[in-house]
PDB file of C-alpha atoms in Angstrom:
ATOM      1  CA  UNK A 944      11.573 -17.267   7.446  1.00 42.00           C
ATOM      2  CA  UNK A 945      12.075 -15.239  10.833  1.00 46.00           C
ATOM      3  CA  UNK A 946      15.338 -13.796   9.651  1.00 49.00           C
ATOM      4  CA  UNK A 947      13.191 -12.450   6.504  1.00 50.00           C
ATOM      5  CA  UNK A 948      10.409 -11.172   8.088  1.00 59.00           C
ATOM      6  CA  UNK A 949      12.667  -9.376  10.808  1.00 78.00           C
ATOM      7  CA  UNK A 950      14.666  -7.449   8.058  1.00 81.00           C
ATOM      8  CA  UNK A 951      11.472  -6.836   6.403  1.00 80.00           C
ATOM      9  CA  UNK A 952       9.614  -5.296   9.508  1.00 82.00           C
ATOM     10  CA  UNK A 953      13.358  -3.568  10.417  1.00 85.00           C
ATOM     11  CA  UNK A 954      13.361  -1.763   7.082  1.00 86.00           C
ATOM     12  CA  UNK A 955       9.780  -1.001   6.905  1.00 85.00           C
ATOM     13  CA  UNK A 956      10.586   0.770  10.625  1.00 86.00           C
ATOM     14  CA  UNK A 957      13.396   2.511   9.170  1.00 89.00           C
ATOM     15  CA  UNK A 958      11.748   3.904   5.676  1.00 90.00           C
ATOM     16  CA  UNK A 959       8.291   4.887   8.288  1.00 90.00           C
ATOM     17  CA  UNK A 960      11.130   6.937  10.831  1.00 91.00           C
ATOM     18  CA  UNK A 961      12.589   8.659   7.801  1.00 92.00           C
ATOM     19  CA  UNK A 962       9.292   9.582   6.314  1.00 93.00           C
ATOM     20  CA  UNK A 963       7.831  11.590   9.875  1.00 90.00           C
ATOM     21  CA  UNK A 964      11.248  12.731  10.150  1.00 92.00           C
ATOM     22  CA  UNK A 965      10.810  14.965   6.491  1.00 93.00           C
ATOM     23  CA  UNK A 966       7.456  15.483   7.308  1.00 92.00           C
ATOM     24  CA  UNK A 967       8.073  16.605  10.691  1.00 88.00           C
ATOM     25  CA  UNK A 968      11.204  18.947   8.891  1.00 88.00           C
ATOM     26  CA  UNK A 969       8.440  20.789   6.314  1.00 89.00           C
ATOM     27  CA  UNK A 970       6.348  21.408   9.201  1.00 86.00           C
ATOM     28  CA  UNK A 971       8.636  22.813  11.610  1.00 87.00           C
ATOM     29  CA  UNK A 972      11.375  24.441   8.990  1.00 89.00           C
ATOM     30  CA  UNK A 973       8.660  26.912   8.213  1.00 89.00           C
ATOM     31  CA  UNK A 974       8.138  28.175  11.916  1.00 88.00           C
ATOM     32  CA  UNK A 975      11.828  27.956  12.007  1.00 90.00           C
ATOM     33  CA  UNK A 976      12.185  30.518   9.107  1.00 89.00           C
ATOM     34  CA  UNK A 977       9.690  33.224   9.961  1.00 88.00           C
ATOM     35  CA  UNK A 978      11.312  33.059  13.781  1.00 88.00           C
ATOM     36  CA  UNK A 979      14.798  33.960  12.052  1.00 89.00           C
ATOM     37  CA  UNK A 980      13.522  36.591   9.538  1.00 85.00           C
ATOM     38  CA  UNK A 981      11.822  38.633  12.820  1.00 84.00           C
ATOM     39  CA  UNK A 982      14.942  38.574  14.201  1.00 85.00           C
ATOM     40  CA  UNK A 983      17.199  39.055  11.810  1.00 84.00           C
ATOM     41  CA  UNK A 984      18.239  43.080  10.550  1.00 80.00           C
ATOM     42  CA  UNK A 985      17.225  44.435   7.623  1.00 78.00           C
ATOM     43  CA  UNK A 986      19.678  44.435   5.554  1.00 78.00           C
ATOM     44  CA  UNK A 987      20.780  40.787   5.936  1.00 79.00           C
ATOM     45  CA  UNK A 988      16.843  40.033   5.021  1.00 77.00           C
ATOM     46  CA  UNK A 989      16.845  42.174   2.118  1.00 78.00           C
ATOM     47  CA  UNK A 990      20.036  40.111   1.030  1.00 78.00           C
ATOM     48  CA  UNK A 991      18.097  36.899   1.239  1.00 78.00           C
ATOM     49  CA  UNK A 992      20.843  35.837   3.554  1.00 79.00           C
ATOM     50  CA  UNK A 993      18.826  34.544   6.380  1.00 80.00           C
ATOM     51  CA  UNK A 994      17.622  30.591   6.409  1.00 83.00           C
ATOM     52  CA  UNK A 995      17.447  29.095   9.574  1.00 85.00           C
ATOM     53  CA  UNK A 996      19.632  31.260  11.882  1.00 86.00           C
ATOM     54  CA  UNK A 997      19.215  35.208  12.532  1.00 84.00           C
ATOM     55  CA  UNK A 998      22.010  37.345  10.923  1.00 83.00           C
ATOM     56  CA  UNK A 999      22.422  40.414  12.822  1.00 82.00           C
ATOM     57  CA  UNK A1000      20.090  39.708  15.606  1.00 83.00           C
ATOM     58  CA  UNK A1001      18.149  42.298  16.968  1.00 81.00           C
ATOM     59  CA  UNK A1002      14.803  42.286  18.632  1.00 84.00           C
ATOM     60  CA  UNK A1003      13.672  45.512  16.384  1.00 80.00           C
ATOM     61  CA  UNK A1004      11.177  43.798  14.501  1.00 81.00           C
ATOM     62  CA  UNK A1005       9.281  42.871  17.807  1.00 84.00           C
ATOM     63  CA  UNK A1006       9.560  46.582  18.977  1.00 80.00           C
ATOM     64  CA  UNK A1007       7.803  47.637  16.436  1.00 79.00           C
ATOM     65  CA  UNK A1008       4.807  45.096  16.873  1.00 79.00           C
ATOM     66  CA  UNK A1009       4.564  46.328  20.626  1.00 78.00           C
ATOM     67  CA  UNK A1010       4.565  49.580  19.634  1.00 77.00           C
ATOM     68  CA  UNK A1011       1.425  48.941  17.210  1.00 76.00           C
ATOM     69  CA  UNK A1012      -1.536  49.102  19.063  1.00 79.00           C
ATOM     70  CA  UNK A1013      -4.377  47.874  17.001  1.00 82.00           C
ATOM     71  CA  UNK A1014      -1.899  44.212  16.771  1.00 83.00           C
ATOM     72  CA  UNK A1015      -2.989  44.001  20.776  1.00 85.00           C
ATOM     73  CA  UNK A1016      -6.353  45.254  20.021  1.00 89.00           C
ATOM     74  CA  UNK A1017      -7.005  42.369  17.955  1.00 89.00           C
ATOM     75  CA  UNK A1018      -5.345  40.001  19.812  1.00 88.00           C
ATOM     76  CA  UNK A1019      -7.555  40.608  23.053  1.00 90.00           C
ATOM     77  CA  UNK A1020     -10.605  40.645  20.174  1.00 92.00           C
ATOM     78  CA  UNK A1021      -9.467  37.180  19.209  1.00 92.00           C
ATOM     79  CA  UNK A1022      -9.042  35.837  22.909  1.00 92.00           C
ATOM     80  CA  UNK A1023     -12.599  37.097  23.279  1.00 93.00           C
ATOM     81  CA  UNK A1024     -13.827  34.841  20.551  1.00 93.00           C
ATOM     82  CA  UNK A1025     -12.103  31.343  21.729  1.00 93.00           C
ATOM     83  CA  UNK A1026     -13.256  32.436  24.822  1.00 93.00           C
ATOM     84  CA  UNK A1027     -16.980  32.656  23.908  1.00 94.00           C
ATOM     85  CA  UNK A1028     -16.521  30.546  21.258  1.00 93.00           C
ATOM     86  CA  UNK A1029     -15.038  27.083  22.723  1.00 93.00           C
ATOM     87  CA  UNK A1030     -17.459  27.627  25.615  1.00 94.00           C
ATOM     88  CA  UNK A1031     -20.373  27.587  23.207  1.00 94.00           C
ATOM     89  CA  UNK A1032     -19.212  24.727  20.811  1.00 94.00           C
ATOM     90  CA  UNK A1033     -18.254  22.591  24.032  1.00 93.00           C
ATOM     91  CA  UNK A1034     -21.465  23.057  25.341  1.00 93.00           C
ATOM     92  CA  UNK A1035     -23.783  22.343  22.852  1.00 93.00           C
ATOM     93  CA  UNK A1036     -21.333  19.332  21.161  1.00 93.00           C
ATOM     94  CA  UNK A1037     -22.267  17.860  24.710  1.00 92.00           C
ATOM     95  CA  UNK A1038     -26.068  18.771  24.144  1.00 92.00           C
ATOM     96  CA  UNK A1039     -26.585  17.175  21.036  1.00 91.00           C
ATOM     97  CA  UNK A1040     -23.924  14.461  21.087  1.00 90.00           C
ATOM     98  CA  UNK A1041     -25.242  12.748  24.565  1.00 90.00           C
ATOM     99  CA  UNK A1042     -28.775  12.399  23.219  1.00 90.00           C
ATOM    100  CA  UNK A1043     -27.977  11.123  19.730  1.00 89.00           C
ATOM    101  CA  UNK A1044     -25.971   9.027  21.328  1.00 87.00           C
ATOM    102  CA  UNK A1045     -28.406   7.004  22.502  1.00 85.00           C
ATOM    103  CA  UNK A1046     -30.254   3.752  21.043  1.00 83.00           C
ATOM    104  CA  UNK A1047     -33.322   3.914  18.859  1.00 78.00           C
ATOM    105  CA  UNK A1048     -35.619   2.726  21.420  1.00 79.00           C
ATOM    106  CA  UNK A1049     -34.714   5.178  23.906  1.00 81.00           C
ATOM    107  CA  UNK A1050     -34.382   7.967  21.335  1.00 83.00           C
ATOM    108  CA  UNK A1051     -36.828   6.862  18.248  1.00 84.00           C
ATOM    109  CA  UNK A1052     -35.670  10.290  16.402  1.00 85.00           C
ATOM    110  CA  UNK A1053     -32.026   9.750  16.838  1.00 86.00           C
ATOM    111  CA  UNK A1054     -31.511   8.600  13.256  1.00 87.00           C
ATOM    112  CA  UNK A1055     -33.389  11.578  10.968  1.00 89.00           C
ATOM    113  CA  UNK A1056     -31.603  14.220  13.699  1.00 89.00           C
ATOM    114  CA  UNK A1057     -28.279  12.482  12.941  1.00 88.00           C
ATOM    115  CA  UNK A1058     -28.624  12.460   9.305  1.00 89.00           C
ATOM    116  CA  UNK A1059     -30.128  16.184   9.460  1.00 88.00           C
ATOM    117  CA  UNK A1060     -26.736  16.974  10.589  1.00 88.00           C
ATOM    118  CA  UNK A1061     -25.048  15.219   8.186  1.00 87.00           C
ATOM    119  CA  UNK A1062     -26.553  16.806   5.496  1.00 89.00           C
ATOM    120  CA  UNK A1063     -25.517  20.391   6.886  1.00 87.00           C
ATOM    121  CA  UNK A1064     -21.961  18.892   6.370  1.00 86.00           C
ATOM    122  CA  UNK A1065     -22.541  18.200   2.969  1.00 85.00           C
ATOM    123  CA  UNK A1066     -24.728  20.636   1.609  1.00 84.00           C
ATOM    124  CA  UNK A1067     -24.324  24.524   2.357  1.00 80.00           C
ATOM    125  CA  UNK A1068     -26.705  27.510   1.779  1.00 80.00           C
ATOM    126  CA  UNK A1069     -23.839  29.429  -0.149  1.00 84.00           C
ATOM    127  CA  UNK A1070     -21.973  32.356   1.033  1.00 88.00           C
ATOM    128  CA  UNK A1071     -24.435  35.371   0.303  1.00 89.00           C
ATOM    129  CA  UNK A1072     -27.342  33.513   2.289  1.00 90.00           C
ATOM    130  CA  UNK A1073     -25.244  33.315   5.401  1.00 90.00           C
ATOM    131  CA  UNK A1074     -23.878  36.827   5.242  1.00 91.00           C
ATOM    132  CA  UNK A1075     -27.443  38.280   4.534  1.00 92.00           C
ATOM    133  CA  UNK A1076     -28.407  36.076   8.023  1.00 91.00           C
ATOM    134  CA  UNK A1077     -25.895  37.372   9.469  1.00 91.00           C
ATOM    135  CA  UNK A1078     -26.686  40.719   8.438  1.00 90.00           C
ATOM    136  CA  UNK A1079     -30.419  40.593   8.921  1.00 92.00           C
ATOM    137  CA  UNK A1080     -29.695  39.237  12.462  1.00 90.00           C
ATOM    138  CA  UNK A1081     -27.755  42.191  13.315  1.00 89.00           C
ATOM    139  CA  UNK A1082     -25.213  40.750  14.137  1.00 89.00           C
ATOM    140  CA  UNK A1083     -22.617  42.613  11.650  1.00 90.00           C
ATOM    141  CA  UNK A1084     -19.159  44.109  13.787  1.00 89.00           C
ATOM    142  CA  UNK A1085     -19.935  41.984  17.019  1.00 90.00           C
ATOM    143  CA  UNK A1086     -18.214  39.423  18.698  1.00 91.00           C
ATOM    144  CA  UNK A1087     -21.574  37.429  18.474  1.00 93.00           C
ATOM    145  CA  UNK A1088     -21.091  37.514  14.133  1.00 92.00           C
ATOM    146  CA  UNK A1089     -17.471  35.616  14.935  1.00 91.00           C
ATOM    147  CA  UNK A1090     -19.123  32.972  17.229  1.00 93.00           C
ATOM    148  CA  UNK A1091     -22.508  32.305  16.610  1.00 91.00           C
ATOM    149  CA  UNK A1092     -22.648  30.988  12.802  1.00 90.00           C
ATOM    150  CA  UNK A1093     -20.654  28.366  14.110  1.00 88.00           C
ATOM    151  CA  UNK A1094     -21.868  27.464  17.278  1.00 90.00           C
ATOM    152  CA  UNK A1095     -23.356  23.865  16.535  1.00 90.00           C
ATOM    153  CA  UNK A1096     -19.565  22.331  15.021  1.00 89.00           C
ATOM    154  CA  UNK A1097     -21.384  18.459  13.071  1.00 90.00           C
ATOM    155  CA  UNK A1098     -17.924  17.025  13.045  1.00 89.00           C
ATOM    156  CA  UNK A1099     -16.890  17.370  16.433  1.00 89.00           C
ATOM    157  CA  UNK A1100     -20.692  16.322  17.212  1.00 90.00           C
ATOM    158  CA  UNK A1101     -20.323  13.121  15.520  1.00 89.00           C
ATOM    159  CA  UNK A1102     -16.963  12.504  17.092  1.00 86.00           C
ATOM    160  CA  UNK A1103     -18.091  13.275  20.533  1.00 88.00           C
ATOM    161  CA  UNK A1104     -21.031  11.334  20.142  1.00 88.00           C
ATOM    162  CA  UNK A1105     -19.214   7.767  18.678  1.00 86.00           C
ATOM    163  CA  UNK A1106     -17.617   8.149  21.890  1.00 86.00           C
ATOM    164  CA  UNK A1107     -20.608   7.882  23.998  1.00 87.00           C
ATOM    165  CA  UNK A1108     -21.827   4.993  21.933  1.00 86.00           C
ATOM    166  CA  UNK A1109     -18.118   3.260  23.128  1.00 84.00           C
ATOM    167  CA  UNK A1110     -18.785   3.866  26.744  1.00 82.00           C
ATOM    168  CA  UNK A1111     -20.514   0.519  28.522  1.00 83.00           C
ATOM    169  CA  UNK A1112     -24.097   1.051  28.840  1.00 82.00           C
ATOM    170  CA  UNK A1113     -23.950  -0.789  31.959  1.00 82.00           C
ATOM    171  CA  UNK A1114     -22.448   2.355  33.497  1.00 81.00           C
ATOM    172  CA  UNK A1115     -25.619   4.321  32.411  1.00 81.00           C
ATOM    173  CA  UNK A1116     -28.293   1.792  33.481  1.00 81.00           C
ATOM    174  CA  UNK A1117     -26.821   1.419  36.836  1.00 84.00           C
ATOM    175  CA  UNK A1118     -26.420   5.123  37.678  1.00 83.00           C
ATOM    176  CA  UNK A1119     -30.026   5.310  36.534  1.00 84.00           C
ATOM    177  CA  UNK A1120     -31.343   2.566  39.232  1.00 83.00           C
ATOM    178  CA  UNK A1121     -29.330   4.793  41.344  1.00 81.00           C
ATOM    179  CA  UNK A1122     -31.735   7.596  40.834  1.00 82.00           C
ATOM    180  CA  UNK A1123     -29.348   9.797  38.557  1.00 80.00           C
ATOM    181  CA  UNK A1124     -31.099  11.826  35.709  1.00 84.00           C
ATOM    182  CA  UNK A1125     -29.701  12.519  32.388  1.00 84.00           C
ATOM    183  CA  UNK A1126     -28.121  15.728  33.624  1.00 89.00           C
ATOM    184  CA  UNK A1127     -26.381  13.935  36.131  1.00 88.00           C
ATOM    185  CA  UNK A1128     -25.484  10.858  33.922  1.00 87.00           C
ATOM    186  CA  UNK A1129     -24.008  13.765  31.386  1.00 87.00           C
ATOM    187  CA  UNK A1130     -22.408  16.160  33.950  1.00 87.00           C
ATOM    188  CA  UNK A1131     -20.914  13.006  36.865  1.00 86.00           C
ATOM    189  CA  UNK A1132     -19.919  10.213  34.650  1.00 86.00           C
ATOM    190  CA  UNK A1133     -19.957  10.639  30.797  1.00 87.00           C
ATOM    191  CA  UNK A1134     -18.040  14.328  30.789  1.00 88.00           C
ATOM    192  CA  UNK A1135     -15.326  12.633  33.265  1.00 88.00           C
ATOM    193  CA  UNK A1136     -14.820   9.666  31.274  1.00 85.00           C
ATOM    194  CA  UNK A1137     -14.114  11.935  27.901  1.00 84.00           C
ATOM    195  CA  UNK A1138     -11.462  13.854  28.852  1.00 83.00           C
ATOM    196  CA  UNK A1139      -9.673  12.503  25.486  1.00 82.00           C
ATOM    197  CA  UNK A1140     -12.275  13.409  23.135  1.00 84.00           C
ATOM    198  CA  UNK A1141     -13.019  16.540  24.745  1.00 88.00           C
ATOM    199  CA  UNK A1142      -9.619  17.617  24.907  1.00 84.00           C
ATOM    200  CA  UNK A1143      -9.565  16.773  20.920  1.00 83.00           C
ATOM    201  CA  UNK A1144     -12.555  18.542  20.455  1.00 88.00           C
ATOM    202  CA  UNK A1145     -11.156  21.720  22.857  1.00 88.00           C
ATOM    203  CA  UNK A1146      -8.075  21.730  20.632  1.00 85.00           C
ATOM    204  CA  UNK A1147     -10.195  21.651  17.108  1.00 85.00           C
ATOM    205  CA  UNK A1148     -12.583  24.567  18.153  1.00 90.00           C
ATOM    206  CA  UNK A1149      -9.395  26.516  19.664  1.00 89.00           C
ATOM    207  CA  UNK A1150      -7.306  26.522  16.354  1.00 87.00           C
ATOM    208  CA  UNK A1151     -10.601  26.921  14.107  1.00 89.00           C
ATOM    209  CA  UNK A1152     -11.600  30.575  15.794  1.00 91.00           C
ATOM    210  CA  UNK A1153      -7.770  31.296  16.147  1.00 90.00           C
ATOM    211  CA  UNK A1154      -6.670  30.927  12.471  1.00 87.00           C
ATOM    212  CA  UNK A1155     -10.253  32.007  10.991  1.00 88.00           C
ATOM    213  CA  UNK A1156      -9.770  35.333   8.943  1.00 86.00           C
ATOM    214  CA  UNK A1157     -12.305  35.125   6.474  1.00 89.00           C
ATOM    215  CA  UNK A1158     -15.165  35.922   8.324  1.00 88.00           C
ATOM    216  CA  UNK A1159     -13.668  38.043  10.251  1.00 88.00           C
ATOM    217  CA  UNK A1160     -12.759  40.566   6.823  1.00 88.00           C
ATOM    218  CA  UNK A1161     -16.400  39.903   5.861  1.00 89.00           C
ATOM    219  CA  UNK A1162     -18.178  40.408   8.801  1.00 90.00           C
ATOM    220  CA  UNK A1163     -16.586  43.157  10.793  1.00 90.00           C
ATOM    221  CA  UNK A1164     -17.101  46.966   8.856  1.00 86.00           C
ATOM    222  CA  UNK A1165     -14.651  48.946  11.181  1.00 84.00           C
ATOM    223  CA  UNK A1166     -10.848  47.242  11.100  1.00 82.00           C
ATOM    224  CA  UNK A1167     -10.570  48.016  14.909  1.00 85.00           C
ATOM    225  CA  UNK A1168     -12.635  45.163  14.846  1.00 88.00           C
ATOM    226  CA  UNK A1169     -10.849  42.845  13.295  1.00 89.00           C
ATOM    227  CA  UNK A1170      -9.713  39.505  15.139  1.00 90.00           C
ATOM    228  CA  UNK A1171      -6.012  38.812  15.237  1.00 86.00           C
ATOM    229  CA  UNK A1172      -5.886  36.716  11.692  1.00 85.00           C
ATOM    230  CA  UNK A1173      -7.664  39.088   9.954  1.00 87.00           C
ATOM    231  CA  UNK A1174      -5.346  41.873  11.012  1.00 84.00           C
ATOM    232  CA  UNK A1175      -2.741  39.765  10.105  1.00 80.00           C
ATOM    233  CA  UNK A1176      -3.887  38.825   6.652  1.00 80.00           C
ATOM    234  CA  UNK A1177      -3.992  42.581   6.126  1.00 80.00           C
ATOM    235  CA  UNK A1178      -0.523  42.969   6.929  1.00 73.00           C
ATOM    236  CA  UNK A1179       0.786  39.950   4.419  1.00 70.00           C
ATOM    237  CA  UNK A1180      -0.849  41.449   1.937  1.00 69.00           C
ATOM    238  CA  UNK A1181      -1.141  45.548   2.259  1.00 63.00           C
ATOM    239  CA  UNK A1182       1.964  45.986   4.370  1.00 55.00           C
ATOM    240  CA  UNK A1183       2.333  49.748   5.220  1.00 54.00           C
ATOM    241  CA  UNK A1184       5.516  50.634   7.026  1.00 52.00           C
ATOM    242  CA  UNK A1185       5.312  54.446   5.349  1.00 52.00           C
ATOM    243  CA  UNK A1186       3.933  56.224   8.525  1.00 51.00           C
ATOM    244  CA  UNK A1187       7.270  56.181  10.049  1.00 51.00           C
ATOM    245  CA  UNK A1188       7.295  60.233  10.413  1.00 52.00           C
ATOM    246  CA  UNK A1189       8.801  60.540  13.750  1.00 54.00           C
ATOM    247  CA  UNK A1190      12.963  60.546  14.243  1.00 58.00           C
ATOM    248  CA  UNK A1191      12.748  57.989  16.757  1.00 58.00           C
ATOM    249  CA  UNK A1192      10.309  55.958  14.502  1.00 57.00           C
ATOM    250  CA  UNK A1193      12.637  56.511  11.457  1.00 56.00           C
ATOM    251  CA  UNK A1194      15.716  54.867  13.217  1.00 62.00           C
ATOM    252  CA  UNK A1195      13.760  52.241  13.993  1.00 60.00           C
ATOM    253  CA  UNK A1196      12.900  52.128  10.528  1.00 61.00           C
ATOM    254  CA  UNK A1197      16.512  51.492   9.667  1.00 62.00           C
ATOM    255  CA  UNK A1198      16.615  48.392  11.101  1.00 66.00           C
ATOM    256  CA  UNK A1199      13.642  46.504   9.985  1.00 71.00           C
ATOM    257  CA  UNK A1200      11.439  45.810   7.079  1.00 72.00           C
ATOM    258  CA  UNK A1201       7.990  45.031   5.575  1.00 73.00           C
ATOM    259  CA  UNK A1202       9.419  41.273   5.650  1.00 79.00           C
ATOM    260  CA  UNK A1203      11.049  41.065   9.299  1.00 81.00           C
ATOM    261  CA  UNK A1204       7.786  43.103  10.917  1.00 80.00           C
ATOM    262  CA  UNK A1205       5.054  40.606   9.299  1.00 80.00           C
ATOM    263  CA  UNK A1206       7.357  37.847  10.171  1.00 84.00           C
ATOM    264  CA  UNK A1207       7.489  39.158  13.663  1.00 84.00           C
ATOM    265  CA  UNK A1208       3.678  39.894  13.758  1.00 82.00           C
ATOM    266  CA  UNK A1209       2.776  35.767  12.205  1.00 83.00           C
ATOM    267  CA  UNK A1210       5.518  34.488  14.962  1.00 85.00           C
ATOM    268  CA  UNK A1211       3.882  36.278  17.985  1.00 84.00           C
ATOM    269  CA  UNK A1212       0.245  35.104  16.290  1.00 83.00           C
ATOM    270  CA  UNK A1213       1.137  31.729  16.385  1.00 83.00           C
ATOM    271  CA  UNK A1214       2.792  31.770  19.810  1.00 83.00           C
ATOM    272  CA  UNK A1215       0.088  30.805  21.955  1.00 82.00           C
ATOM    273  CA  UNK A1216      -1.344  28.035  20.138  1.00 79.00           C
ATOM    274  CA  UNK A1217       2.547  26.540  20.053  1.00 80.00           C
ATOM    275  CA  UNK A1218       2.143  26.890  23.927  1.00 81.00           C
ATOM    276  CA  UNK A1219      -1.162  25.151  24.275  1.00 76.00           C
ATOM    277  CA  UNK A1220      -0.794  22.420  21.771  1.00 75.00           C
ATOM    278  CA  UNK A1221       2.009  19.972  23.818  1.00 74.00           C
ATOM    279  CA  UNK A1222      -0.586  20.249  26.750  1.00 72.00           C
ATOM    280  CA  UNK A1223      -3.369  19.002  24.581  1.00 68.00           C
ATOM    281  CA  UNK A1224      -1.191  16.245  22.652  1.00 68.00           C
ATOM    282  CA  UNK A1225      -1.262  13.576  24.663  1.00 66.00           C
ATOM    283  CA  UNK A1226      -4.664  13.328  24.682  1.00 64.00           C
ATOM    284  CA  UNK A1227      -5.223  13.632  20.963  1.00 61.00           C
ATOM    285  CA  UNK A1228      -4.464  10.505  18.958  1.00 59.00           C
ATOM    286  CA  UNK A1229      -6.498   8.513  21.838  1.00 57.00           C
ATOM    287  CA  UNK A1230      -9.466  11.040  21.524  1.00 53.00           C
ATOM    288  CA  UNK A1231      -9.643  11.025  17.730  1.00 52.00           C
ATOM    289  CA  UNK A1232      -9.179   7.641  17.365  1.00 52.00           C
ATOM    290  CA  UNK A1233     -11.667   6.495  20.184  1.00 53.00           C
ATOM    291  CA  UNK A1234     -14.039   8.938  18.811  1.00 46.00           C
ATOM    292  CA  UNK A1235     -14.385   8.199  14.748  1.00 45.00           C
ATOM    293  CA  UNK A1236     -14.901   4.129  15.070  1.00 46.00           C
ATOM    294  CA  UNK A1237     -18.371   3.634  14.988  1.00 47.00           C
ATOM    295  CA  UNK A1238     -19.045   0.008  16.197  1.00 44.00           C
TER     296      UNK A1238
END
């Protein structure tokens, strides 16, 4: 009976390894792909000769994204809004999260503003009511259009917020016979004792303004505007390599494509999140996990 059910658990370990292994492949095979294409030459791309390993390296692909100003431009426009925006859907996650948090007697709302939130989750105003907010706010080609319609994040509320309810009330009660406030409670003992769910949270609201385009199309009038994945979903999909007019320009031309330069332009994009995400990692699972059991 042992032997059985150690061959059974051995070859349920073996079919699980091989099954993150592909998945883990399709993920990273991609990345792998786009990095070869930027630096691979033109020709050898145009042959559909490149895979997983540059042919005819050259960084010319990447030359021509430093030479392109508005790529920077919107770069800087999209560090602006993680900036802004992680700030503002940290703070007020914490803001709504440590009150509804709470038990009914000490909070006798807590329930209708928890399911008020849920229902923004599941029910939406539609997209030409939010623009026409937007719009009517004047808010249209800011920063402030990019950050604010999303400033209150429900998900990462409720997550944040499960969490509390795990914490030992004990912990609370005492720091309050201490003489500690809620600000205090919030700011000295339940902010310190997050750091996993936070750190999930931080890594949720980085990617989400990083990778959002949409808005950023429908929201800002003047392209010089436009945040970095905006610009970039302009490039997939109206590449425009034909204002090479310049000799210098035109040799460099020679060398590289429409495919290698938006490959080059996506690899740089995703770059810093690459960087940022082992940092974040280990504190993921635990936060996620922790945070979206409700006991």
């Amino acid at each position: 009976m042992m032997r059985t059910t150690s061959w059974s658990r051995r070859s349920f370990e073996i079919a699980n390894y091989a099954l993150l292994t592909v998945l883990a492949a399709l993920c990273f095979l991609p990345i792998v792909h786009v990095l070869s294409l930027s630096l691979s030459s033109r020709v050898e791309v145009e042959a559909g000769s490149v895979l997983f390993w540059p042919r005819q390296f050259t960084w010319a692909s990447y030359e021509y994204v430093a030479s392109q100003g508005q790529f920077f431009r919107s770069m800087g426009i999209t560090l602006e809004r993680v900036t802004l925006g992680t700030v503002l859907n940290l703070a007020l996650t914490l803001l709504c999260a440590y009150p509804l948090a709470k038990e009914a007697r000490e909070f006798r709302l807590r329930t209708v503003y928890v399911w008020y939130f849920v229902f923004t989750i599941l029910f939406g105003g539609g997209l030409i009511p939010w623009y026409l907010t937007i719009k009517n706010l004047g808010l249209l080609n800011s920063i402030w259009a990019l950050v604010l319609p999303g400033a209150v994040p429900v998900f990462n509320i409720i997550l944040l917020l499960n969490f509390f309810r795990r914490l030992p009330k004990e912990l609370s009660e005492s720091a309050r016979i201490d003489g500690a406030g809620d600000w205090r409670i919030l700011l000295n003992l339940f902010i310190p004792l997050s750091t996993p769910a936070l750190a999930t949270i931080t890594l949720f609201t980085v990617v989400g303004h990083w990778n959002a385009w949409f808005d950023g199309l429908l929201l800002m009038n003047n392209p010089h505007r436009y945040p970095l994945s905006s610009y970039l979903q302009t490039v997939i999909t109206m590449p425009d390599l034909s204002k090479f007019t310049d000799p210098e320009t035109a040799r460099l031309y020679n060398r590289i494509s429409d495919r290698t330069t938006r490959a080059a332009q996506v690899f740089v994009g995703m770059l810093p999140i690459l960087l940022a995400y082992p940092f974040l990692q280990r504190y993921f699972i635990h936060g996620i996990v922790l945070g979206s059991v409700k006991e």
